[in-house]
XYZ file of C-alpha atoms in Angstrom:
201
model
C 123.161 4.178 58.687
C 123.448 8.718 59.155
C 120.811 10.182 58.279
C 121.904 11.086 55.284
C 122.648 7.446 53.213
C 119.157 6.971 54.358
C 117.844 10.277 52.444
C 119.847 9.130 49.230
C 118.220 5.605 49.934
C 115.115 6.352 49.219
C 115.511 8.563 46.669
C 116.740 5.822 44.244
C 114.208 3.809 44.683
C 111.657 6.152 44.589
C 114.330 6.869 40.915
C 114.750 3.688 40.532
C 110.946 1.822 41.176
C 108.680 3.291 38.853
C 110.989 2.760 35.979
C 110.828 -1.080 36.998
C 107.598 -0.665 38.206
C 106.477 -0.473 34.530
C 108.910 -2.703 32.564
C 107.540 -5.397 35.106
C 103.987 -4.309 34.289
C 104.694 -3.901 30.050
C 106.112 -7.513 30.289
C 103.207 -9.424 31.854
C 100.652 -7.695 28.948
C 102.762 -7.891 26.255
C 102.993 -12.359 27.744
C 99.234 -12.489 27.245
C 98.698 -10.814 24.709
C 101.228 -12.892 23.050
C 98.405 -16.068 24.435
C 95.570 -14.484 22.442
C 95.075 -17.029 19.568
C 92.431 -14.614 18.092
C 94.538 -13.646 14.864
C 93.420 -10.710 15.229
C 95.176 -7.428 13.322
C 95.777 -4.609 13.921
C 93.072 -2.272 10.970
C 95.303 0.884 10.494
C 95.645 3.748 8.081
C 97.148 3.674 5.186
C 99.424 6.133 3.327
C 99.985 4.867 -0.649
C 102.476 7.144 -2.449
C 103.803 7.992 -6.133
C 107.134 7.567 -5.674
C 109.837 6.581 -3.928
C 110.610 9.833 -2.209
C 107.380 10.376 -1.031
C 107.306 6.716 0.584
C 110.963 7.915 2.376
C 109.168 10.271 3.224
C 105.831 9.029 4.824
C 108.758 6.424 6.538
C 110.694 9.023 7.942
C 107.475 11.064 9.626
C 106.744 9.564 12.895
C 110.876 9.408 13.581
C 111.696 13.201 12.496
C 108.265 13.910 14.436
C 108.924 12.362 17.775
C 112.760 13.690 17.867
C 111.481 16.846 17.278
C 108.950 16.822 19.982
C 112.073 14.679 22.259
C 114.516 17.700 21.959
C 112.024 20.495 22.176
C 111.517 19.381 25.045
C 114.809 18.243 26.095
C 115.278 21.983 25.710
C 112.531 23.253 27.450
C 113.590 21.442 30.701
C 116.994 22.078 30.488
C 115.889 25.570 29.904
C 113.774 25.679 32.699
C 115.089 23.698 35.343
C 118.243 25.957 35.463
C 116.297 28.734 36.093
C 114.592 27.340 39.159
C 118.196 26.044 39.749
C 119.234 29.562 40.573
C 116.874 30.450 41.837
C 115.613 27.454 44.512
C 118.413 25.100 44.738
C 118.883 21.477 43.826
C 117.472 20.700 47.835
C 113.429 22.015 47.983
C 113.629 21.223 44.205
C 114.429 17.538 45.091
C 110.970 15.927 46.303
C 109.330 18.028 43.078
C 111.083 16.455 40.682
C 111.014 12.812 42.042
C 107.255 13.773 42.354
C 107.362 14.697 38.881
C 109.002 11.942 37.763
C 107.287 8.874 39.457
C 103.638 10.934 38.186
C 105.720 10.478 34.127
C 105.842 6.795 35.109
C 102.464 6.275 36.497
C 100.448 8.177 33.439
C 102.778 5.617 31.174
C 101.940 2.583 33.019
C 98.117 3.439 33.092
C 98.937 4.087 29.362
C 99.816 0.167 29.716
C 96.961 -0.269 30.899
C 94.292 1.567 28.735
C 95.666 -0.397 25.770
C 95.459 -3.844 27.278
C 91.884 -3.402 28.545
C 90.739 -1.740 25.308
C 92.144 -4.642 23.834
C 90.135 -7.139 26.386
C 87.198 -5.374 25.688
C 86.994 -5.769 21.892
C 83.277 -6.728 20.738
C 81.946 -7.577 17.123
C 81.232 -5.025 13.763
C 79.849 -5.172 10.899
C 81.825 -7.883 8.330
C 82.638 -4.960 5.695
C 84.183 -6.076 1.805
C 87.074 -4.511 1.493
C 88.215 -3.855 -2.250
C 92.219 -4.442 -2.317
C 94.537 -1.628 -3.420
C 97.636 -3.390 -3.284
C 99.491 -6.350 -1.250
C 103.036 -6.523 -0.145
C 105.852 -8.968 1.163
C 106.070 -8.885 4.803
C 108.751 -12.485 5.167
C 108.807 -13.403 9.321
C 109.924 -12.268 11.875
C 110.510 -13.406 15.594
C 107.287 -11.270 16.751
C 105.294 -13.531 13.650
C 105.508 -15.854 11.088
C 105.028 -13.292 7.947
C 102.582 -12.907 5.263
C 100.864 -10.540 3.006
C 100.026 -6.918 4.349
C 96.948 -5.575 2.923
C 95.516 -2.505 1.694
C 92.631 -2.427 1.987
C 90.119 -0.298 0.660
C 86.334 -0.175 3.422
C 83.278 1.545 1.737
C 82.717 3.201 5.199
C 86.251 4.589 5.240
C 87.829 7.580 3.349
C 91.025 6.134 4.755
C 92.691 3.440 2.794
C 93.943 1.006 5.286
C 96.285 -2.236 5.877
C 96.352 -5.128 7.362
C 98.523 -8.154 8.324
C 97.489 -11.515 6.958
C 100.065 -13.750 8.378
C 100.701 -17.072 6.374
C 98.880 -15.327 2.445
C 100.773 -14.620 0.081
C 101.019 -11.437 -2.486
C 100.545 -12.751 -4.694
C 97.166 -14.966 -3.757
C 95.770 -10.987 -3.589
C 96.176 -8.921 -6.853
C 95.160 -5.638 -6.887
C 91.043 -5.395 -7.432
C 90.263 -8.391 -5.367
C 87.872 -8.095 -2.787
C 88.698 -9.110 0.946
C 85.865 -10.067 3.872
C 87.589 -9.546 7.030
C 85.966 -9.518 10.852
C 86.500 -6.620 12.670
C 85.838 -6.604 16.749
C 86.255 -2.441 17.536
C 88.316 -1.890 20.331
C 86.201 -1.551 23.601
C 87.044 3.016 23.482
C 89.579 3.721 20.501
C 90.829 1.125 17.483
C 89.467 -1.493 14.929
C 91.186 -4.558 14.757
C 90.197 -7.441 11.953
C 91.106 -10.552 10.144
C 90.860 -12.418 6.600
C 87.232 -14.759 6.681
C 87.296 -17.700 6.071
C 86.144 -19.332 2.978
C 82.816 -19.301 2.419
C 81.397 -17.228 4.989
C 82.300 -19.971 7.712
């Protein structure tokens, strides 16, 4: 094998290896998460809207901001890369490009691990009583049996929260009904919850 082909294979390994490693890590962590029998669901901030236009914007806002951020990053990278190539040439930039590539995927893998350890380190907190603001049906899918998505007002949280109650019917949770929650906080961030069994069991 010539020196040129050896360098090509080494470059290919550094380019593909981090991607495969992170994908395998993600698959392993997802398999562990699917075995979680706690029934806890993320407790997330909710956006209540007054008309369909606000609902469309609330649903599209994450995608729009993400797309704009990626577009700005791509334009900035293209401009910077073209200037660097003209000044230094690809052979001198290749090690730096590979290092940045590996670093980016390494940070992605570290983020997956941090999220996993954050969830495995959950601990119970006070069980609040929340007032139901709204309930909507969630159809069953590949990732869950469906149920009712409850929009809740918690006494210690000014912003309404939303929680998926698996297997529940929205008709059972009219506006104004009180729901008692079992809440756990993540090791570092976030909260997860489930409906407390009737009678406080």
